[in-house]
């Protein structure tokens, strides 16, 4: 019944809020804003000592002096090198999979193109899957390659946020923190404990966690198997819970199995579904709350959270509406209405245990955050439901977005919005006491514009290559939607897909890899640069003449800026895809032959 | 000669700035790989095995003699009239193939979707001659994983006359069996009412064994 | 000075014609590149023109040649209208400059061979004077150039520069030692040293400023340019990728045509922020121009912008917070003198005194003692006016010599005449001074009658003004040489936020540094040489034109009226400049939404007819829809020229309120206004027979 579905959606959101409130002070403590560890006012000194105790030995082993502060240039270089090292390491790992241990199925080396695409995908926190997990990657590759990148790419995103916030908080400071210290604290002191907790909770629900085993099971209805087909099925397990936990928490999204979060071993029950949705949203939400603590004004964090919520909730209502409304293209004999004993809705590509509403919530959560895990097939969503999912990515992954990077991106939007709004009230624009000048504007515009440009240029290049455009199997405007979705996903480091697209050709693997790398690095590095240039500035005093940045009006302004850039960049493309599909005259359903 | 210190964002990015970070980049990657790529999955596996031995190893259903019948979570194909049928599956070459999980990815307005669904509707109508009303949507649409073990209660109830007839059981008894196996939403909120087809069929088999060439040991 | 309203020049056909001509010459790509937005549009216009010509020459193509030509016209119009706006703003500046040039008429100067009055003079043209030359100026002469007084005391009529008719005293040494070229000597004589070469004088700087000859982009302008260039780039990508997108759509729909270049160019010009991009230079010029209208000369556009950011104003007490002139508050007689006697003497000495102080003494005597004013001439009295040399004024009547003046001057006069200053009167003077008032001693011959207490009077309405400033988030700080007690009393009466008493130049400088350290932007006015360090430190420093050369050089603005209250107007002009930019940017971006509703259904209707559902304006045809959108885009620039020149309405309100109002007007207005306008233009085009 529909009310039941709405209550479920509301319950999951409440659980998310509670989780975020619990995590926020912890996250705030992970990244100290000041250089001096002592004298922090918020009473988190014990937490701070614990974080140092956990990360200290690792830093010493890596030969990093703990207190070594970096300039923005050094910090950016460290991020760049760490990404490069991760990329090379992952590439080597995937290429040499055949000779490495823990490969029970004897899988061969991952083909070059797939390996490049996968390495780019996981290093950039995108986790686009051009491979089918269970048939391409050994458990060794999954654990040592993908799980590691799930941790560190997410931690890098948090580090970028920390740099940006330090820029706002520090004054006259030449440095923005130490990347290695931030990375170690975020990975070991924050993501790892959360992943252990979530992984065990998921394991209790039936998410498998084992040294890979494969059991061949004879089918119960062995007689019904047509002649010539196998009468057994191979049940594959592996270290799934450990990877699913971090892929959800780190807004990575790369599943152990091809079906990702729709696979019963990745997401077996409605409760595991709740946990996975909460895991996607909780850290980005907590990031907003932590932001308020960092800048010493909780209202500022709540305002950014409100801006995200303003962009999220109406579209959540829309996608739940679209995905619980019957698909008019299906034959009349199909009952898609909801009742006590029948969930109904357009269930193609959805699981019964989740139902259409929770599937829609998962879909918007995974695209609004840059997670990209799926528990239903977005390709089979209604045209407008698919549009909502796609648009959430096209907004630049700032509605929650990736851990760290999402909020950082929204702050970049905020800087631009503050700039225009500041002018409108007759003051040289400033945000939290920092003047927004040409350099911040330049870097902010790069952050805002690289993802849409990468998305549009990528899609356009697929369109001019008819052989590549044919990778989209669905006819009509939906085929275009599949192309657009793929590049929206790669160009915004999301990773989800309109899964019908067979993106394994050299063009697709390389073009998507390029889109992922370009938009990841050309958003992270400018954000670090903004942090650096803001940190060096003095802080302007607040007065009634200062544009308040915590009011509902300002929240609407930021949300409006995000929508305006998103809409103006993508409305024509969306018109040729989902909008044309939604408006197209109803096809006459072919009757039973 | 003393020079004016450059503002931080104007510092030239010297090769030394970059190369100085190369060693920590590699050593941090190696150390974090050991911790999150080796120790974490190993530790999680051990912990899960101790805490949730059944769930973490695939929620396997075993017969009394210990042979594995399947997984509680992974659906199986059922086509003979004596079994309850699950959802259509679009996994690879054969349905419900756990090594090739996935769905149809047919777009909502794709004529192929409407055509496939129409064929499935016709098949259900053929198999369930006593059913006159509309067909529950879950019976004629493929799931996302292709392994969906569940169907809606209505979809199960619809099949009762056929199963009862094939097994030679009274309709009431089969209907009660179905009704008793409805999984309600958790706390009345989470998830939709549903029935696990595999365990329903196993229960059915326990009720009236050998109905349709059961692989179960006697 | 001219104070014509902007509407005046907008209605002037000659100015409009000149601007139209300038708009054409500004099409030079080397000039256009300064504005990336308009430069891209110009390139697009050239491209589409070429396409139209090729099609008219018989090249095959899908789009109708007339349609292509119409789009090309639309693009050129957009560029020309933007240039026109800039030319109009410059035209206004030029009118100002012409008015200023008239005051810089060529005069004959008496150049001295040595810096002494007695030295020989030679007559030279004022244009031949160089810095360092010495010039003698006598009553009736026009001051030939900016200079510093090195000898003499004189009164000067500076109305040509300031519009203020009251003569001012200029003398060597002290803080009143500069003269400005173009002003007129009224009395006495001066020897000045010329401080500016021809073409570098104050007027020259002012003229080049208003003409925009040395216009540099301000920091905010640069940042805004980056924003606009970024948006232009993304819209370029959006429109360019529509070609492959539409090709793909045509292939999969099996009907329709890929988009033509003209439609793409039309969409691009509609999306690109041409409204603000086109008006941005005009807004900047107009801002400086408004400053000049307020008789303030800013050394750079940056200074004008900074004025909008100021949040601490350091205001000199005298002239800004209190009336420049003190008023008589009481008569304090010496022993043996009745108060009435003192009042009568004081009144007599002031009867012919037209200074505000003098008038206030007459009024006080009348109020307190019923002494009616009498006609000095009828009494046969001789009025002795205040001069720079004597520093006293008074009256000779029936052999009595009544004088009033500052204590030290009077004391000298009394002693010189063989009298003595009673200790008691000295004590009274001290008491008066301690209370923050000014004592004026009255004598009759050598007999000291008593003291007139002159008190500061806070200007009417100033408290309300400060309240407004506080609402805008601007702190006011009163600077005074008074002792803290007096300062506190006046500060409380005027309603300033803070005060600095017994202010020394060092204390002023320290205070500015402290505020800046706390993150404030500080504005101040000053005129003395000892103000120079503080002026140099302040973010916005307004030097009085009457002030010293050092003060003028340390400041980044000069107030020609030498009116300390001007600071408030300067802040308003600065804010208005920023607000105009922000509001028009918002308007420009909000406009884009409606253009999608016009162009997207028109462009894609052939491929997916169902997209006609997006045509909520129900436009006549795809052709009229595209042309109407392009026409609106061009016309809105012209429509907003008066707004760009005048600036958006500014009221002193808190930021949150201003944002709400401006968002409502320019954001929501920008969103909605184009719908009816495009519909109207569409109807017009359809009525004209456009298919």
mmCIF file of C-alpha atoms in Angstrom, chain B residues 2-216:
data_model
loop_
_atom_site.group_PDB
_atom_site.id
_atom_site.type_symbol
_atom_site.label_atom_id
_atom_site.label_comp_id
_atom_site.label_asym_id
_atom_site.label_seq_id
_atom_site.Cartn_x
_atom_site.Cartn_y
_atom_site.Cartn_z
ATOM 1 C CA UNK B 2 65.879 39.067 0.558
ATOM 2 C CA UNK B 3 62.833 38.511 -1.571
ATOM 3 C CA UNK B 4 59.259 39.151 -0.720
ATOM 4 C CA UNK B 5 57.693 35.814 0.339
ATOM 5 C CA UNK B 6 55.110 34.822 -2.227
ATOM 6 C CA UNK B 7 51.544 34.324 -1.060
ATOM 7 C CA UNK B 8 50.911 30.590 -0.691
ATOM 8 C CA UNK B 9 48.829 30.224 -3.811
ATOM 9 C CA UNK B 10 51.566 31.882 -5.793
ATOM 10 C CA UNK B 11 54.314 29.529 -4.690
ATOM 11 C CA UNK B 12 55.730 27.911 -7.726
ATOM 12 C CA UNK B 13 55.017 24.199 -7.843
ATOM 13 C CA UNK B 14 58.564 22.993 -8.012
ATOM 14 C CA UNK B 15 59.443 19.458 -9.051
ATOM 15 C CA UNK B 16 60.729 19.064 -5.499
ATOM 16 C CA UNK B 17 57.265 19.849 -4.161
ATOM 17 C CA UNK B 18 55.875 16.956 -6.124
ATOM 18 C CA UNK B 19 58.707 14.470 -5.837
ATOM 19 C CA UNK B 20 58.979 15.029 -2.120
ATOM 20 C CA UNK B 21 55.554 13.447 -1.794
ATOM 21 C CA UNK B 22 56.344 10.436 -3.972
ATOM 22 C CA UNK B 23 57.880 8.303 -1.250
ATOM 23 C CA UNK B 24 55.104 8.837 1.291
ATOM 24 C CA UNK B 25 52.545 8.265 -1.492
ATOM 25 C CA UNK B 26 53.935 4.817 -2.229
ATOM 26 C CA UNK B 27 54.594 3.797 1.361
ATOM 27 C CA UNK B 28 51.179 5.010 2.541
ATOM 28 C CA UNK B 29 49.536 3.083 -0.279
ATOM 29 C CA UNK B 30 51.360 -0.108 0.668
ATOM 30 C CA UNK B 31 50.606 0.238 4.360
ATOM 31 C CA UNK B 32 46.942 1.082 3.839
ATOM 32 C CA UNK B 33 46.661 -1.786 1.363
ATOM 33 C CA UNK B 34 47.909 -4.185 3.998
ATOM 34 C CA UNK B 35 45.475 -2.835 6.570
ATOM 35 C CA UNK B 36 42.327 -2.330 4.496
ATOM 36 C CA UNK B 37 42.993 -4.889 1.770
ATOM 37 C CA UNK B 38 44.337 -7.801 3.794
ATOM 38 C CA UNK B 39 43.787 -7.417 7.511
ATOM 39 C CA UNK B 40 40.308 -5.900 7.206
ATOM 40 C CA UNK B 41 38.732 -8.585 4.972
ATOM 41 C CA UNK B 42 40.481 -11.362 6.882
ATOM 42 C CA UNK B 43 39.414 -10.028 10.241
ATOM 43 C CA UNK B 44 35.877 -9.455 9.007
ATOM 44 C CA UNK B 45 35.716 -12.989 7.665
ATOM 45 C CA UNK B 46 36.853 -14.459 10.962
ATOM 46 C CA UNK B 47 34.498 -12.253 12.960
ATOM 47 C CA UNK B 48 31.544 -13.020 10.704
ATOM 48 C CA UNK B 49 32.260 -16.725 10.836
ATOM 49 C CA UNK B 50 32.210 -16.638 14.626
ATOM 50 C CA UNK B 51 29.254 -14.264 15.035
ATOM 51 C CA UNK B 52 27.039 -15.184 12.088
ATOM 52 C CA UNK B 53 28.274 -18.511 10.755
ATOM 53 C CA UNK B 54 25.131 -19.328 8.788
ATOM 54 C CA UNK B 55 24.365 -15.908 7.371
ATOM 55 C CA UNK B 56 27.929 -15.101 6.390
ATOM 56 C CA UNK B 57 28.378 -18.302 4.447
ATOM 57 C CA UNK B 58 25.390 -17.880 2.148
ATOM 58 C CA UNK B 59 22.341 -18.714 4.297
ATOM 59 C CA UNK B 60 22.430 -22.209 2.875
ATOM 60 C CA UNK B 61 19.389 -24.435 3.165
ATOM 61 C CA UNK B 62 20.313 -27.995 3.926
ATOM 62 C CA UNK B 63 18.352 -31.183 3.926
ATOM 63 C CA UNK B 64 18.333 -33.304 7.045
ATOM 64 C CA UNK B 65 21.373 -35.161 5.773
ATOM 65 C CA UNK B 66 23.287 -31.981 5.245
ATOM 66 C CA UNK B 67 23.125 -31.792 1.479
ATOM 67 C CA UNK B 68 22.787 -28.251 0.294
ATOM 68 C CA UNK B 69 19.395 -27.540 -1.281
ATOM 69 C CA UNK B 70 20.107 -23.966 -2.157
ATOM 70 C CA UNK B 71 20.361 -20.584 -0.476
ATOM 71 C CA UNK B 72 17.540 -18.969 1.405
ATOM 72 C CA UNK B 73 18.384 -15.765 -0.434
ATOM 73 C CA UNK B 74 18.892 -16.996 -3.974
ATOM 74 C CA UNK B 75 15.859 -17.872 -6.032
ATOM 75 C CA UNK B 76 15.655 -20.927 -8.248
ATOM 76 C CA UNK B 77 13.725 -21.523 -11.432
ATOM 77 C CA UNK B 78 10.458 -23.435 -11.052
ATOM 78 C CA UNK B 79 8.456 -24.349 -14.123
ATOM 79 C CA UNK B 80 6.651 -27.626 -13.432
ATOM 80 C CA UNK B 81 2.971 -27.265 -12.463
ATOM 81 C CA UNK B 82 3.538 -28.865 -9.049
ATOM 82 C CA UNK B 83 5.695 -25.966 -7.837
ATOM 83 C CA UNK B 84 5.025 -22.366 -7.086
ATOM 84 C CA UNK B 85 6.684 -20.308 -9.789
ATOM 85 C CA UNK B 86 8.901 -17.357 -9.035
ATOM 86 C CA UNK B 87 9.577 -14.237 -11.015
ATOM 87 C CA UNK B 88 10.948 -14.295 -14.528
ATOM 88 C CA UNK B 89 14.748 -14.095 -14.529
ATOM 89 C CA UNK B 90 16.950 -12.425 -17.102
ATOM 90 C CA UNK B 91 20.317 -13.816 -15.963
ATOM 91 C CA UNK B 92 22.598 -14.791 -18.803
ATOM 92 C CA UNK B 93 21.873 -17.935 -20.747
ATOM 93 C CA UNK B 94 19.897 -19.742 -18.083
ATOM 94 C CA UNK B 95 17.505 -18.229 -15.555
ATOM 95 C CA UNK B 96 18.497 -17.712 -11.884
ATOM 96 C CA UNK B 97 22.189 -18.124 -12.630
ATOM 97 C CA UNK B 98 24.056 -16.735 -9.575
ATOM 98 C CA UNK B 99 27.263 -16.423 -11.578
ATOM 99 C CA UNK B 100 25.650 -13.979 -14.003
ATOM 100 C CA UNK B 101 23.366 -11.857 -11.874
ATOM 101 C CA UNK B 102 21.491 -9.088 -13.677
ATOM 102 C CA UNK B 103 18.235 -7.965 -15.227
ATOM 103 C CA UNK B 104 16.794 -7.236 -18.618
ATOM 104 C CA UNK B 105 17.666 -3.539 -18.696
ATOM 105 C CA UNK B 106 14.737 -3.006 -21.025
ATOM 106 C CA UNK B 107 13.603 0.601 -21.072
ATOM 107 C CA UNK B 108 10.097 1.357 -19.817
ATOM 108 C CA UNK B 109 8.821 2.295 -23.257
ATOM 109 C CA UNK B 110 10.799 -0.309 -25.157
ATOM 110 C CA UNK B 111 8.299 -2.277 -27.269
ATOM 111 C CA UNK B 112 10.362 -5.370 -26.480
ATOM 112 C CA UNK B 113 9.439 -4.973 -22.812
ATOM 113 C CA UNK B 114 5.755 -4.677 -23.558
ATOM 114 C CA UNK B 115 6.055 -7.647 -25.936
ATOM 115 C CA UNK B 116 7.901 -9.855 -23.448
ATOM 116 C CA UNK B 117 5.487 -9.003 -20.691
ATOM 117 C CA UNK B 118 2.556 -9.720 -22.998
ATOM 118 C CA UNK B 119 4.018 -13.164 -23.728
ATOM 119 C CA UNK B 120 4.449 -13.841 -20.009
ATOM 120 C CA UNK B 121 0.875 -12.709 -19.367
ATOM 121 C CA UNK B 122 -0.324 -15.170 -21.980
ATOM 122 C CA UNK B 123 1.756 -17.933 -20.410
ATOM 123 C CA UNK B 124 0.361 -17.261 -16.939
ATOM 124 C CA UNK B 125 -3.158 -17.159 -18.337
ATOM 125 C CA UNK B 126 -2.481 -20.510 -20.008
ATOM 126 C CA UNK B 127 -1.049 -22.066 -16.842
ATOM 127 C CA UNK B 128 -3.693 -20.698 -14.513
ATOM 128 C CA UNK B 129 -6.934 -21.242 -16.413
ATOM 129 C CA UNK B 130 -8.983 -20.770 -13.242
ATOM 130 C CA UNK B 131 -7.625 -17.266 -12.737
ATOM 131 C CA UNK B 132 -9.713 -14.655 -14.483
ATOM 132 C CA UNK B 133 -8.451 -11.331 -13.084
ATOM 133 C CA UNK B 134 -5.375 -9.260 -13.746
ATOM 134 C CA UNK B 135 -1.912 -10.781 -13.334
ATOM 135 C CA UNK B 136 0.255 -9.477 -10.461
ATOM 136 C CA UNK B 137 3.078 -7.506 -11.966
ATOM 137 C CA UNK B 138 5.841 -9.408 -10.169
ATOM 138 C CA UNK B 139 4.920 -12.615 -12.018
ATOM 139 C CA UNK B 140 5.514 -11.091 -15.440
ATOM 140 C CA UNK B 141 8.487 -8.765 -14.897
ATOM 141 C CA UNK B 142 12.127 -9.735 -14.441
ATOM 142 C CA UNK B 143 13.906 -8.719 -11.258
ATOM 143 C CA UNK B 144 17.042 -6.607 -11.087
ATOM 144 C CA UNK B 145 19.303 -9.409 -9.879
ATOM 145 C CA UNK B 146 17.569 -12.193 -11.764
ATOM 146 C CA UNK B 147 17.872 -14.053 -8.475
ATOM 147 C CA UNK B 148 14.860 -12.541 -6.659
ATOM 148 C CA UNK B 149 13.673 -15.322 -4.344
ATOM 149 C CA UNK B 150 10.370 -13.616 -3.563
ATOM 150 C CA UNK B 151 6.951 -13.025 -5.051
ATOM 151 C CA UNK B 152 3.986 -11.137 -3.660
ATOM 152 C CA UNK B 153 1.409 -13.046 -1.596
ATOM 153 C CA UNK B 154 -1.173 -12.434 -4.306
ATOM 154 C CA UNK B 155 1.090 -13.946 -6.921
ATOM 155 C CA UNK B 156 1.470 -17.057 -4.749
ATOM 156 C CA UNK B 157 -2.241 -17.321 -3.975
ATOM 157 C CA UNK B 158 -3.011 -17.116 -7.665
ATOM 158 C CA UNK B 159 -1.013 -20.309 -8.204
ATOM 159 C CA UNK B 160 -2.716 -22.288 -5.410
ATOM 160 C CA UNK B 161 -5.382 -24.006 -7.601
ATOM 161 C CA UNK B 162 -2.784 -25.276 -10.073
ATOM 162 C CA UNK B 163 -0.298 -26.455 -7.425
ATOM 163 C CA UNK B 164 -3.029 -28.088 -5.361
ATOM 164 C CA UNK B 165 -4.330 -29.876 -8.398
ATOM 165 C CA UNK B 166 -0.867 -31.029 -9.489
ATOM 166 C CA UNK B 167 0.001 -32.251 -5.996
ATOM 167 C CA UNK B 168 -3.424 -33.681 -5.295
ATOM 168 C CA UNK B 169 -3.747 -31.567 -2.178
ATOM 169 C CA UNK B 170 -6.869 -29.774 -0.958
ATOM 170 C CA UNK B 171 -6.850 -26.088 -2.026
ATOM 171 C CA UNK B 172 -7.432 -24.953 1.558
ATOM 172 C CA UNK B 173 -4.353 -26.717 2.820
ATOM 173 C CA UNK B 174 -2.128 -25.187 0.156
ATOM 174 C CA UNK B 175 -3.675 -21.766 0.695
ATOM 175 C CA UNK B 176 -3.041 -22.035 4.424
ATOM 176 C CA UNK B 177 0.527 -23.035 3.704
ATOM 177 C CA UNK B 178 0.969 -19.912 1.582
ATOM 178 C CA UNK B 179 -0.767 -17.650 4.084
ATOM 179 C CA UNK B 180 1.421 -18.989 6.865
ATOM 180 C CA UNK B 181 4.587 -18.216 4.981
ATOM 181 C CA UNK B 182 3.934 -14.545 4.236
ATOM 182 C CA UNK B 183 6.866 -12.497 5.500
ATOM 183 C CA UNK B 184 5.411 -9.264 6.886
ATOM 184 C CA UNK B 185 7.287 -5.957 6.805
ATOM 185 C CA UNK B 186 9.864 -5.658 9.575
ATOM 186 C CA UNK B 187 8.237 -3.802 12.475
ATOM 187 C CA UNK B 188 5.356 -3.246 10.103
ATOM 188 C CA UNK B 189 7.439 -0.680 8.246
ATOM 189 C CA UNK B 190 10.416 -2.065 6.391
ATOM 190 C CA UNK B 191 9.932 -4.076 3.227
ATOM 191 C CA UNK B 192 6.803 -5.284 1.548
ATOM 192 C CA UNK B 193 4.830 -8.462 2.360
ATOM 193 C CA UNK B 194 6.398 -11.254 0.366
ATOM 194 C CA UNK B 195 6.819 -14.980 0.064
ATOM 195 C CA UNK B 196 10.078 -16.849 -0.488
ATOM 196 C CA UNK B 197 9.297 -19.189 -3.361
ATOM 197 C CA UNK B 198 12.122 -21.641 -2.647
ATOM 198 C CA UNK B 199 11.240 -22.216 1.009
ATOM 199 C CA UNK B 200 7.533 -22.271 0.138
ATOM 200 C CA UNK B 201 8.208 -25.041 -2.343
ATOM 201 C CA UNK B 202 10.408 -26.879 0.150
ATOM 202 C CA UNK B 203 7.596 -26.659 2.701
ATOM 203 C CA UNK B 204 5.179 -27.817 0.053
ATOM 204 C CA UNK B 205 7.453 -30.754 -0.666
ATOM 205 C CA UNK B 206 7.563 -31.556 3.035
ATOM 206 C CA UNK B 207 3.763 -31.492 3.090
ATOM 207 C CA UNK B 208 3.286 -33.657 0.017
ATOM 208 C CA UNK B 209 6.603 -35.182 -0.952
ATOM 209 C CA UNK B 210 7.535 -36.236 -4.390
ATOM 210 C CA UNK B 211 4.925 -34.123 -6.022
ATOM 211 C CA UNK B 212 6.991 -33.441 -9.057
ATOM 212 C CA UNK B 213 10.191 -35.342 -9.083
ATOM 213 C CA UNK B 214 11.716 -33.867 -5.987
ATOM 214 C CA UNK B 215 15.459 -34.059 -5.587
ATOM 215 C CA UNK B 216 14.916 -34.358 -1.864
#
